[in-house]
Coordinates of C-alpha atoms in Angstrom, one line a residue:
Chain A
M1 CA 287.9 -12.4 28.8
T2 CA 291.0 -10.7 28.3
T3 CA 291.5 -6.9 28.1
R4 CA 294.2 -5.0 26.4
L5 CA 292.6 -1.4 26.7
S6 CA 291.1 -0.1 29.7
A7 CA 290.2 2.9 31.5
Q8 CA 291.0 3.1 35.5
D9 CA 289.7 5.6 37.8
V10 CA 289.5 8.1 35.3
T11 CA 288.3 11.8 35.9
L12 CA 286.9 13.3 32.6
S13 CA 286.4 17.0 32.2
Y14 CA 286.2 20.0 29.6
G15 CA 287.7 22.9 31.6
E16 CA 285.6 23.5 34.4
R17 CA 282.8 21.1 33.5
V18 CA 283.3 17.7 34.8
V19 CA 281.6 14.9 32.9
S20 CA 282.9 11.8 34.6
T21 CA 284.6 11.1 37.9
R22 CA 286.5 7.7 38.9
L23 CA 285.0 5.8 35.7
S24 CA 286.5 2.7 35.3
L25 CA 286.0 0.5 32.1
D26 CA 287.8 -3.0 30.7
V27 CA 287.2 -3.4 26.9
P28 CA 286.8 -7.0 26.3
D29 CA 289.1 -7.9 23.4
G30 CA 287.7 -9.1 20.2
A31 CA 284.2 -8.3 21.1
F32 CA 281.8 -5.7 20.0
T33 CA 281.3 -3.0 22.6
A34 CA 278.3 -0.8 22.7
V35 CA 278.1 2.2 24.7
V36 CA 274.6 3.7 25.4
G37 CA 272.9 6.0 27.4
P38 CA 270.9 9.6 27.2
N39 CA 272.5 12.6 25.4
G40 CA 275.1 14.1 27.3
C41 CA 276.0 11.2 29.9
G42 CA 279.5 11.1 28.7
K43 CA 279.9 8.4 26.2
S44 CA 281.6 10.3 23.4
T45 CA 283.8 11.8 26.3
L46 CA 284.9 8.1 27.1
L47 CA 285.7 7.4 23.6
R48 CA 287.7 10.6 23.3
A49 CA 289.6 9.5 26.3
F50 CA 290.6 6.3 24.8
V51 CA 292.0 7.8 21.9
R52 CA 293.8 10.5 23.6
L53 CA 291.6 13.4 22.3
L54 CA 291.0 14.2 26.0
K55 CA 293.5 13.8 28.7
P56 CA 292.2 12.5 32.0
G57 CA 292.2 14.9 34.9
E58 CA 293.1 11.8 36.9
G59 CA 293.4 8.2 36.6
T60 CA 294.8 6.8 33.5
V61 CA 293.6 5.1 30.0
S62 CA 296.0 2.1 29.2
L63 CA 296.8 -0.3 26.5
D64 CA 298.6 -3.2 27.4
S65 CA 299.1 -1.7 31.1
R66 CA 300.9 1.3 29.1
S67 CA 299.4 4.7 29.6
V68 CA 298.1 6.0 26.2
S69 CA 299.8 9.2 26.8
D70 CA 303.4 7.4 26.8
F71 CA 302.8 6.1 23.1
P72 CA 304.2 8.0 20.3
A73 CA 301.4 9.6 18.4
K74 CA 301.6 7.4 15.1
A75 CA 302.6 4.3 17.5
L76 CA 299.1 4.6 19.1
A77 CA 297.3 5.4 15.8
R78 CA 298.6 2.0 14.6
E79 CA 296.5 0.4 17.4
L80 CA 293.4 2.5 17.8
A81 CA 291.4 4.1 15.1
F82 CA 288.7 6.3 15.7
L83 CA 285.8 7.6 13.8
P84 CA 284.4 11.0 15.5
Q85 CA 280.9 12.6 14.6
D86 CA 282.2 15.7 12.8
P87 CA 285.1 14.4 10.4
L88 CA 285.9 17.1 7.7
A89 CA 286.5 15.9 4.1
P90 CA 288.8 18.6 2.4
E91 CA 287.4 20.3 -0.7
G92 CA 287.6 18.2 -3.6
I93 CA 288.9 14.9 -2.2
T94 CA 287.9 11.5 -4.0
V95 CA 286.8 8.7 -2.0
R96 CA 290.1 6.7 -2.9
Q97 CA 292.3 9.4 -1.6
L98 CA 290.2 10.0 1.6
V99 CA 290.5 6.4 2.3
A100 CA 294.3 6.7 1.7
R101 CA 294.4 9.2 4.4
G102 CA 293.9 6.3 6.8
R103 CA 297.5 5.1 6.0
Y104 CA 299.1 8.2 7.6
P105 CA 300.5 6.2 10.7
H106 CA 302.2 3.7 8.8
Q107 CA 304.2 6.2 6.6
S108 CA 307.4 8.0 6.9
L109 CA 308.1 11.6 6.7
L110 CA 307.9 11.9 2.9
A111 CA 305.0 9.8 2.6
L112 CA 306.3 6.9 0.4
W113 CA 303.6 4.3 -0.3
T114 CA 304.4 0.6 0.3
T115 CA 302.6 -2.3 -1.6
A116 CA 301.3 -2.8 2.1
D117 CA 299.8 0.6 2.2
E118 CA 298.2 0.1 -1.4
Q119 CA 296.8 -3.4 -0.4
A120 CA 295.3 -1.9 2.7
V121 CA 293.4 1.0 1.0
A122 CA 292.1 -1.7 -1.7
E123 CA 291.0 -4.0 0.9
A124 CA 289.2 -1.3 3.0
M125 CA 287.4 0.1 0.2
V126 CA 286.3 -3.7 -0.9
T127 CA 285.1 -4.4 2.8
A128 CA 283.2 -0.8 3.1
E129 CA 281.6 -1.4 -0.3
V130 CA 282.9 1.8 -1.5
E131 CA 285.0 0.8 -4.5
D132 CA 282.4 1.5 -7.1
F133 CA 282.6 4.9 -6.4
A134 CA 286.4 5.1 -5.6
D135 CA 287.1 8.0 -8.0
R136 CA 284.2 10.4 -7.2
P137 CA 284.5 13.5 -5.0
V138 CA 283.3 12.5 -1.3
A139 CA 281.2 15.8 -1.7
E140 CA 278.8 14.5 -4.2
L141 CA 278.0 11.3 -2.5
S142 CA 274.9 10.5 -0.3
G143 CA 275.1 10.4 3.4
G144 CA 275.0 6.6 3.7
Q145 CA 277.7 6.5 1.1
R146 CA 279.8 9.0 2.8
Q147 CA 279.7 7.4 6.1
R148 CA 281.0 4.2 4.6
V149 CA 284.0 6.1 2.9
W150 CA 284.9 7.3 6.6
V151 CA 284.5 3.7 7.7
A152 CA 286.9 2.7 4.9
M153 CA 289.2 5.3 6.0
V154 CA 289.4 4.0 9.4
L155 CA 289.6 0.5 8.2
A156 CA 292.8 1.2 6.2
Q157 CA 294.6 2.5 9.3
D158 CA 294.2 -1.3 10.0
T159 CA 294.2 -1.1 13.5
P160 CA 293.1 -4.1 16.0
Y161 CA 290.8 -1.7 17.8
L162 CA 288.0 0.3 16.1
L163 CA 286.3 3.2 18.1
L164 CA 283.1 4.7 16.4
D165 CA 281.1 7.8 17.9
E166 CA 277.5 7.4 17.0
P167 CA 278.5 6.1 13.4
T168 CA 274.7 5.2 12.6
S169 CA 273.3 8.5 13.1
F170 CA 272.1 10.4 10.1
L171 CA 271.9 7.2 8.2
D172 CA 268.6 5.8 7.0
I173 CA 267.4 2.5 8.6
T174 CA 268.8 0.4 5.8
H175 CA 272.3 1.9 6.0
Q176 CA 272.2 1.6 9.8
Y177 CA 271.8 -2.1 9.7
R178 CA 274.4 -2.5 7.0
L179 CA 276.9 -0.4 8.9
L180 CA 276.2 -2.4 12.0
A181 CA 276.3 -5.8 10.1
L182 CA 279.9 -4.6 8.8
L183 CA 281.0 -3.9 12.1
S184 CA 280.1 -7.2 13.6
R185 CA 281.7 -8.9 10.4
L186 CA 284.9 -6.9 11.6
R187 CA 284.8 -8.5 15.2
D188 CA 284.4 -11.8 13.6
E189 CA 287.6 -11.2 11.9
G190 CA 289.1 -10.4 15.1
R191 CA 288.9 -6.7 15.6
T192 CA 287.7 -5.3 18.9
V193 CA 284.9 -2.8 17.7
I194 CA 283.9 0.1 20.4
A195 CA 280.7 2.1 19.3
V196 CA 278.6 4.6 20.7
L197 CA 275.1 3.8 19.7
H198 CA 271.9 5.8 19.9
D199 CA 269.4 2.8 19.5
I200 CA 269.2 0.4 22.4
N201 CA 267.6 -2.0 20.2
Q202 CA 270.5 -1.9 17.8
A203 CA 273.2 -2.4 20.5
C204 CA 271.2 -5.2 22.2
R205 CA 271.1 -7.0 19.0
Y206 CA 274.8 -6.4 17.9
A207 CA 276.8 -6.0 21.0
D208 CA 278.6 -8.7 22.8
H209 CA 279.3 -6.4 25.7
L210 CA 276.8 -3.7 26.3
V211 CA 277.6 -0.5 28.6
A212 CA 274.9 1.6 29.7
M213 CA 275.9 5.0 30.9
K214 CA 274.1 7.7 33.0
D215 CA 275.5 10.9 34.1
G216 CA 278.9 10.2 33.4
R217 CA 279.3 6.7 35.4
I218 CA 278.5 3.0 34.2
A219 CA 275.1 2.1 35.6
A220 CA 275.6 -1.4 34.2
E221 CA 277.8 -3.6 31.8
G222 CA 277.5 -7.0 30.5
T223 CA 275.8 -9.0 27.9
A224 CA 272.3 -7.4 27.0
A225 CA 270.5 -10.5 28.0
D226 CA 272.3 -10.1 31.4
V227 CA 271.9 -6.5 32.0
V228 CA 268.7 -5.0 30.0
D229 CA 265.6 -5.0 32.2
A230 CA 262.9 -2.4 32.6
A231 CA 264.4 -1.0 35.9
L232 CA 267.7 -0.5 34.1
I233 CA 266.0 1.5 31.2
K234 CA 263.8 3.4 33.8
D235 CA 267.2 4.3 35.7
V236 CA 269.2 5.1 32.6
F237 CA 266.7 6.8 30.4
D238 CA 264.0 7.6 32.5
L239 CA 261.5 5.7 30.3
P240 CA 259.0 3.3 31.5
S241 CA 259.1 0.2 29.4
V242 CA 258.3 -3.4 28.5
I243 CA 261.3 -5.8 27.5
V244 CA 260.3 -8.4 25.1
A245 CA 262.6 -10.9 22.9
D246 CA 263.4 -9.4 19.6
P247 CA 261.5 -11.7 17.1
V248 CA 264.7 -12.0 14.7
S249 CA 267.5 -12.1 17.1
G250 CA 266.3 -13.4 20.4
T251 CA 267.9 -10.3 22.1
P252 CA 266.2 -8.1 24.5
M253 CA 263.9 -5.4 22.8
V254 CA 262.8 -2.4 24.6
V255 CA 259.2 -1.4 23.9
P256 CA 258.4 2.1 25.6
E257 CA 255.1 2.0 27.5
Chain B
M1 CA 272.3 -4.0 -24.8
Q2 CA 270.5 -5.0 -28.1
R3 CA 273.3 -4.4 -30.5
P4 CA 271.6 -5.0 -33.8
D5 CA 268.8 -2.3 -32.8
T6 CA 271.2 0.3 -32.0
P7 CA 271.7 2.0 -35.5
R8 CA 267.8 2.1 -36.0
Q9 CA 267.1 3.5 -32.7
H10 CA 270.1 6.0 -33.1
T11 CA 268.4 7.4 -36.3
Q12 CA 264.8 7.7 -34.9
S13 CA 266.3 9.4 -31.6
Q14 CA 268.3 12.2 -33.5
H15 CA 265.3 14.2 -33.8
T16 CA 264.5 14.4 -30.1
Q17 CA 267.9 14.2 -28.5
P18 CA 271.3 15.7 -29.2
P19 CA 272.6 13.6 -32.0
D20 CA 275.9 12.5 -30.2
T21 CA 274.0 11.4 -26.8
Q22 CA 274.3 7.9 -27.5
P23 CA 277.8 7.3 -28.9
Q24 CA 279.2 9.2 -26.0
D25 CA 277.4 7.0 -23.7
T26 CA 278.9 3.8 -25.0
R27 CA 282.3 5.3 -25.2
Q28 CA 282.3 6.6 -21.5
T29 CA 282.1 3.0 -20.0
P30 CA 285.2 1.3 -21.1
E31 CA 287.2 4.8 -20.6
A32 CA 286.6 5.1 -16.9
P33 CA 289.0 2.6 -15.6
L34 CA 291.5 3.9 -17.9
L35 CA 291.2 7.5 -16.6
R36 CA 291.4 6.2 -13.3
R37 CA 294.7 4.9 -13.9
T38 CA 296.1 7.8 -15.5
S39 CA 295.2 10.5 -13.1
T40 CA 298.1 9.8 -11.0
V41 CA 301.8 8.8 -11.9
R42 CA 303.5 6.3 -9.6
V43 CA 307.2 7.1 -9.1
P44 CA 309.0 4.1 -7.7
V45 CA 311.6 4.7 -4.9
R46 CA 313.6 1.9 -3.6
G47 CA 310.9 -0.7 -3.4
R48 CA 308.1 2.0 -2.3
A49 CA 306.3 4.5 -4.3
W50 CA 305.3 8.2 -4.5
F51 CA 302.0 9.1 -6.0
V52 CA 302.1 12.2 -7.8
E53 CA 298.9 13.6 -9.5
R54 CA 299.1 14.1 -13.1
R55 CA 297.6 17.6 -13.0
T56 CA 300.2 18.5 -10.2
I57 CA 303.3 17.9 -12.6
G58 CA 301.3 19.7 -15.5
L59 CA 300.9 22.8 -13.1
V60 CA 304.9 22.4 -12.0
V61 CA 305.8 22.4 -15.8
G62 CA 303.3 25.3 -16.8
C63 CA 304.6 27.3 -14.0
V64 CA 308.3 26.8 -14.6
V65 CA 307.9 27.8 -18.2
A66 CA 305.8 30.9 -17.0
M67 CA 308.3 31.7 -14.7
L68 CA 311.1 31.6 -17.4
G69 CA 309.1 33.4 -19.7
L70 CA 308.3 36.0 -17.2
G71 CA 311.6 36.2 -16.0
F72 CA 313.0 36.7 -19.4
V73 CA 310.8 39.5 -19.9
G74 CA 311.8 41.1 -16.5
L75 CA 315.4 40.8 -17.6
S76 CA 314.7 42.5 -20.8
Y77 CA 312.4 45.3 -19.6
G78 CA 313.7 48.2 -18.1
T79 CA 314.2 51.9 -19.3
S80 CA 315.2 50.5 -22.6
W81 CA 314.3 46.7 -24.0
A82 CA 317.5 44.7 -24.0
T83 CA 317.8 42.3 -26.9
P84 CA 317.4 38.4 -26.3
G85 CA 321.2 38.3 -27.2
E86 CA 322.2 40.8 -24.5
V87 CA 320.2 39.1 -21.9
F88 CA 321.7 35.5 -22.6
G89 CA 325.2 37.3 -22.8
A90 CA 324.6 38.8 -19.3
L91 CA 323.4 35.5 -18.1
T92 CA 326.4 33.8 -19.2
G93 CA 328.7 36.2 -18.4
L94 CA 330.2 36.6 -22.2
E95 CA 328.9 40.0 -22.5
P96 CA 328.5 41.6 -19.0
S97 CA 326.0 44.0 -18.2
V98 CA 325.3 45.6 -14.9
V99 CA 321.9 46.7 -15.5
I100 CA 320.7 43.3 -16.4
A101 CA 322.5 41.1 -13.7
E102 CA 322.8 43.3 -10.8
W103 CA 319.7 45.4 -11.2
R104 CA 317.0 43.4 -13.0
A105 CA 318.0 39.9 -12.2
P106 CA 317.8 40.4 -8.4
R107 CA 314.4 41.9 -8.9
V108 CA 313.2 38.7 -10.8
V109 CA 314.5 36.3 -8.2
A110 CA 312.8 38.4 -5.5
G111 CA 309.5 38.2 -7.3
I112 CA 309.7 34.3 -7.8
L113 CA 311.1 33.8 -4.1
F114 CA 308.7 36.1 -2.2
G115 CA 305.7 35.0 -4.4
A116 CA 306.5 31.3 -3.2
A117 CA 306.8 32.1 0.2
L118 CA 303.6 34.5 0.3
G119 CA 302.0 31.6 -1.6
V120 CA 303.0 29.0 1.1
A121 CA 302.3 31.4 4.1
G122 CA 298.7 31.8 2.6
A123 CA 298.3 27.9 2.4
I124 CA 299.7 27.7 5.9
F125 CA 297.0 29.9 7.4
Q126 CA 294.3 28.9 5.2
N127 CA 294.6 25.5 6.3
L128 CA 295.2 26.6 10.1
T129 CA 291.7 28.7 10.0
R130 CA 290.0 26.3 7.6
N131 CA 289.0 29.3 5.7
P132 CA 289.9 30.8 2.4
M133 CA 289.8 34.3 4.0
G134 CA 292.3 33.3 6.9
S135 CA 295.5 34.2 5.2
P136 CA 298.0 36.5 6.7
D137 CA 297.5 39.6 4.7
I138 CA 293.9 39.7 5.6
I139 CA 294.1 38.8 9.3
G140 CA 296.8 41.5 9.8
L141 CA 300.1 39.6 10.1
D142 CA 301.7 41.6 7.0
A143 CA 300.7 44.9 8.8
G144 CA 302.0 43.6 12.0
A145 CA 305.3 42.6 10.5
Y146 CA 305.5 46.1 8.8
T147 CA 304.9 47.5 12.3
G148 CA 307.9 45.9 13.7
T149 CA 309.9 46.9 10.6
L150 CA 308.8 50.4 10.9
L151 CA 309.8 50.4 14.9
V152 CA 313.2 49.2 14.2
M153 CA 313.7 51.3 11.3
T154 CA 312.7 54.5 13.1
V155 CA 313.4 54.0 16.7
F156 CA 316.7 51.8 16.6
A157 CA 317.7 52.7 13.0
G158 CA 318.5 49.0 12.7
T159 CA 320.2 47.3 9.8
S160 CA 318.6 44.7 7.4
V161 CA 319.1 41.8 9.8
T162 CA 317.7 43.6 12.8
V163 CA 314.8 44.7 10.6
A164 CA 313.9 41.3 9.7
F165 CA 313.9 40.3 13.3
G166 CA 311.5 43.1 14.0
A167 CA 309.5 42.0 11.3
V168 CA 309.2 38.6 12.6
A169 CA 308.6 39.8 16.1
G170 CA 306.0 42.1 14.9
G171 CA 304.1 39.3 12.8
L172 CA 304.3 37.0 15.8
V173 CA 302.9 39.7 18.3
T174 CA 300.1 40.1 15.9
A175 CA 299.4 36.4 15.4
A176 CA 299.3 36.1 19.3
L177 CA 296.8 39.0 19.6
V178 CA 294.6 37.9 16.9
Y179 CA 294.7 34.4 18.3
S180 CA 294.0 35.5 21.8
L181 CA 291.1 37.6 20.9
S182 CA 289.3 35.1 18.7
R183 CA 289.7 32.2 21.2
S184 CA 286.5 31.6 23.1
N185 CA 284.8 28.4 23.4
G186 CA 287.2 26.9 20.9
L187 CA 288.6 28.5 17.7
S188 CA 286.3 29.2 14.7
G189 CA 288.0 30.0 11.6
M190 CA 285.6 33.0 10.5
R191 CA 285.7 34.5 13.9
L192 CA 289.4 34.6 13.7
V193 CA 289.2 36.2 10.2
V194 CA 286.6 38.8 11.3
I195 CA 289.0 39.8 14.3
G196 CA 292.0 39.6 11.9
I197 CA 290.4 42.4 9.6
A198 CA 289.8 44.5 12.4
V199 CA 293.3 44.2 13.7
N200 CA 294.6 44.8 10.4
A201 CA 292.9 47.9 10.2
M202 CA 294.3 49.1 13.7
V203 CA 297.8 48.1 12.9
T204 CA 297.8 49.7 9.5
A205 CA 296.6 53.0 11.3
L206 CA 299.5 52.6 13.7
N207 CA 302.1 52.1 10.9
N208 CA 300.7 55.1 9.1
W209 CA 301.2 57.1 12.5
L210 CA 304.7 55.7 12.9
V211 CA 305.6 56.9 9.1
L212 CA 304.1 60.4 10.0
R213 CA 306.2 60.7 13.1
A214 CA 309.6 59.4 11.8
E215 CA 312.4 61.3 10.5
L216 CA 311.9 62.7 7.0
E217 CA 314.5 60.6 5.3
V218 CA 313.3 57.0 7.0
A219 CA 309.6 58.3 6.3
M220 CA 310.3 58.8 2.7
A221 CA 311.9 55.3 2.5
A222 CA 309.2 53.7 4.5
V223 CA 306.4 55.3 2.3
G224 CA 308.3 53.8 -0.8
W225 CA 307.4 50.3 0.3
N226 CA 304.3 51.2 2.3
S227 CA 302.3 48.9 -0.3
G228 CA 305.0 46.5 -1.0
S229 CA 307.6 47.1 -3.5
L230 CA 310.3 45.3 -5.3
N231 CA 311.9 48.6 -6.6
G232 CA 315.6 48.8 -6.0
I233 CA 316.2 45.5 -4.5
D234 CA 319.7 44.3 -5.1
W235 CA 321.4 40.9 -4.3
E236 CA 322.7 42.2 -1.0
D237 CA 319.1 42.6 0.2
L238 CA 318.5 39.1 -1.0
I239 CA 320.9 37.0 0.6
V240 CA 319.4 36.6 4.3
P241 CA 315.9 36.4 3.0
L242 CA 316.9 33.6 0.4
A243 CA 318.5 31.3 3.1
V244 CA 315.5 31.9 5.9
I245 CA 312.6 31.3 3.2
A246 CA 314.7 28.2 1.9
V247 CA 314.8 26.9 5.3
L248 CA 311.4 27.6 6.2
L249 CA 309.9 25.8 3.0
V250 CA 312.1 22.6 3.7
V251 CA 310.9 22.5 7.1
I252 CA 307.1 22.9 6.2
G253 CA 307.6 20.7 3.0
L254 CA 308.8 18.0 5.4
R255 CA 305.4 18.5 7.6
A256 CA 303.3 18.8 4.8
S257 CA 301.6 15.6 5.0
A258 CA 301.0 16.1 8.5
L259 CA 299.1 19.6 7.5
Q260 CA 297.1 17.8 4.8
Q261 CA 296.2 15.0 7.4
S262 CA 295.0 17.7 9.8
A263 CA 292.4 19.1 7.1
L264 CA 290.5 16.0 8.1
G265 CA 289.6 17.7 11.5
D266 CA 291.0 17.8 14.7
S267 CA 289.6 14.5 15.9
I268 CA 290.9 12.4 12.9
A269 CA 294.4 14.2 12.9
V270 CA 294.9 13.3 16.6
S271 CA 293.7 9.7 16.0
T272 CA 295.9 9.0 13.2
G273 CA 299.0 10.4 14.6
V274 CA 299.4 14.0 14.2
P275 CA 301.0 15.8 17.1
L276 CA 298.4 18.5 16.8
E277 CA 299.8 21.2 19.1
R278 CA 303.4 21.1 17.7
Q279 CA 302.2 20.9 14.2
R280 CA 300.2 24.2 14.6
L281 CA 303.0 25.8 16.5
L282 CA 305.3 25.1 13.8
M283 CA 302.9 26.1 11.0
V284 CA 302.3 29.6 12.8
L285 CA 306.0 30.1 13.0
V286 CA 306.8 29.1 9.5
G287 CA 303.8 31.2 8.1
V288 CA 304.8 34.1 10.0
G289 CA 308.4 33.7 9.1
C290 CA 307.7 33.6 5.5
T291 CA 305.4 36.5 5.7
A292 CA 307.7 38.7 7.7
T293 CA 310.7 37.9 5.8
V294 CA 309.1 39.2 2.4
T295 CA 307.7 42.2 4.5
A296 CA 311.0 43.1 6.1
V297 CA 312.4 43.5 2.4
A298 CA 309.7 44.4 0.4
G299 CA 307.1 46.0 2.5
P300 CA 303.5 44.4 3.0
V301 CA 302.7 43.0 -0.2
M302 CA 298.9 42.1 -0.1
F303 CA 296.6 39.7 -1.6
V304 CA 299.5 37.1 -3.1
A305 CA 299.0 34.9 0.2
L306 CA 295.2 35.4 -0.1
A307 CA 294.7 34.3 -3.8
A308 CA 297.8 32.2 -4.7
P309 CA 296.4 29.0 -2.6
Q310 CA 293.0 29.1 -3.9
I311 CA 294.2 29.5 -7.6
G312 CA 296.8 26.9 -7.1
R313 CA 294.3 24.3 -5.7
R314 CA 292.0 24.8 -8.7
L315 CA 294.8 24.5 -11.2
A316 CA 295.9 21.5 -9.6
R317 CA 292.6 20.1 -8.6
A318 CA 294.0 18.7 -5.5
P319 CA 292.2 18.0 -2.5
G320 CA 292.4 20.8 0.3
I321 CA 294.8 23.5 0.1
P322 CA 298.1 22.1 -1.0
L323 CA 301.7 23.7 -0.6
L324 CA 303.3 22.9 -3.9
P325 CA 300.7 24.6 -6.0
A326 CA 300.1 27.8 -3.6
A327 CA 304.3 28.4 -3.9
L328 CA 304.4 28.0 -7.7
T329 CA 301.2 30.1 -8.2
G330 CA 302.4 32.7 -5.7
A331 CA 305.7 32.9 -7.5
V332 CA 304.1 33.2 -11.0
L333 CA 301.5 35.9 -9.6
L334 CA 304.1 38.2 -7.9
Q335 CA 306.4 37.9 -10.7
L336 CA 303.5 39.1 -13.4
A337 CA 302.3 41.7 -10.9
D338 CA 305.7 43.0 -10.7
I339 CA 306.0 43.3 -14.6
I340 CA 302.6 45.1 -14.7
A341 CA 303.9 47.5 -12.2
Q342 CA 306.9 48.3 -14.1
M343 CA 305.0 48.8 -17.3
L344 CA 301.9 50.3 -16.5
L345 CA 303.0 53.8 -15.9
A346 CA 306.4 53.7 -17.5
P347 CA 309.0 55.1 -17.0
V348 CA 307.7 55.5 -13.4
S349 CA 307.9 52.1 -11.7
L350 CA 304.6 51.4 -9.3
P351 CA 305.1 49.3 -6.5
V352 CA 304.0 46.1 -6.9
G353 CA 301.5 46.1 -4.0
V354 CA 299.6 48.6 -5.8
V355 CA 299.1 46.1 -8.5
T356 CA 298.5 43.0 -6.2
T357 CA 296.1 45.1 -4.3
A358 CA 294.2 46.3 -7.3
I359 CA 293.6 42.7 -8.7
G360 CA 293.4 41.1 -5.3
G361 CA 290.7 43.4 -3.9
G362 CA 288.4 42.3 -6.8
Y363 CA 288.8 38.5 -5.9
L364 CA 288.4 39.4 -2.3
I365 CA 285.0 40.9 -2.8
W366 CA 284.1 38.0 -4.9
L367 CA 285.1 35.5 -1.9
L368 CA 283.6 37.5 0.6
A369 CA 280.2 37.1 -1.4
Q370 CA 280.8 33.4 -1.7
E371 CA 281.2 32.9 1.9
V372 CA 278.3 35.1 2.8
R373 CA 276.1 32.9 0.5
R374 CA 277.3 29.9 2.2
R375 CA 276.2 30.8 5.4

């Protein structure tokens, strides 16, 4: 397992409120890493530290052994793409225009478009299956469509890393699975995917590397088959459960008692 | 689709449906991809390309035509109408006219330039606060710049350059005050707007007091543009503001794409490579700079900064609050308002701010009602 992106002994806090102390995580290259844990356990905070939205009080987040804070803003944005929980769509923006915003880190001062830019936008729209409504205003779309548009935007950023903060929340179950299938397809194409997921069973099914967090620390990490057992679920989620094999994928499935 | 049946179905359905429903449906399908290709224009630049919205080009052309037309009216109108021949003669220098070239022309140029500066300042602050009411005139920055102007005029008896510095300092101090008062658990646009309105009221009261206690001569001059006026502006008043505003517009123009990128929310702005802190500082400086430069010369001209970005955005049908439509709309608005101000109670020339306030006040009421309904 190789690792380009890692956090070493980071202390993360919002003002006075400390979320994590001395947290370390190596993100395996080319894998689908899922971060799970109860609300407020510091999953999103960890993701935000990776993309430099939060500066660690101590420790470093590094890419290729270089601290992410030493990267020029656009250079880091060409490596790590991030989909937050609360992106804003400017009023009146169309799908194509929004996806095109993903090209920002590849463009110069005057925002001149290259053929590569145009291609990346077109490909991202095809991959995320949004080209059918490319010229509609984002505000008119359904929740599932809108989320795919945002995914298309981070895809257009054309980065080796995709970080997504709860990308499946607010989606109906069909769209949740479609999105997860899309993320594993991207992993198959060689991208590294790191997603905060709410549903432990979805995480077990899709993740190559599962990170379970509790109270700002990592309770367990590894493949789902290796780490998920009743004791871990009791420890992390405080939920008594039985672990059975998922009848479709064979991965662990948590059934609450 | 069953082609052969279509005519018969069509005649049958005519009784129940609007007659043109069906032809319209069949027409729309092949046209949709065409429309897509024509909504933007691709301008090739050395192997790269620059995409311009067709509507934006239309707006540029429309606004330039409007500016030329209004400019012509502005040059012709005065105590007596000049003939088009006299105006052209004065412009080309063939038939020199002090009235047209030295009195009316600077006023026309000031209307365009100040309007553009106010429109851009409004667009910057509306982007910054992510609120259509978060414009510098509403949140007290015009009033603050005016305080700086009054202080320099009454206390230090300053020249036009020091007055401009006073205006910028006043604007920045007010911006800092509004920002620090509205900052608690992060920044909310609406909170900033409400606090800005309160600060605006207080600073306006301070301005009135400053005028009252000033020497009679200074007070009379100050009251003259208390509500913003282009009366009596000559070329000499315009040299410094022209240069300053030109520089500010170029600076923010170069950062326009970062400004639009920030509209996607702080998280995406940072993760796509916008240096957010620096960008915000730059935006505040340019926005206050534009507002203060105008205020130092013309006094606080209200509502252009509030309305121009929103009108421009709707005319251009562009996403977010773009700068170019705001600048163009602002220029046309202020020019138009100034002509109305001159004509309304002729021969008395009203301060242009009276007109913008009258029109803009109605707009603000409508906007407030909209905002309240949205909550």
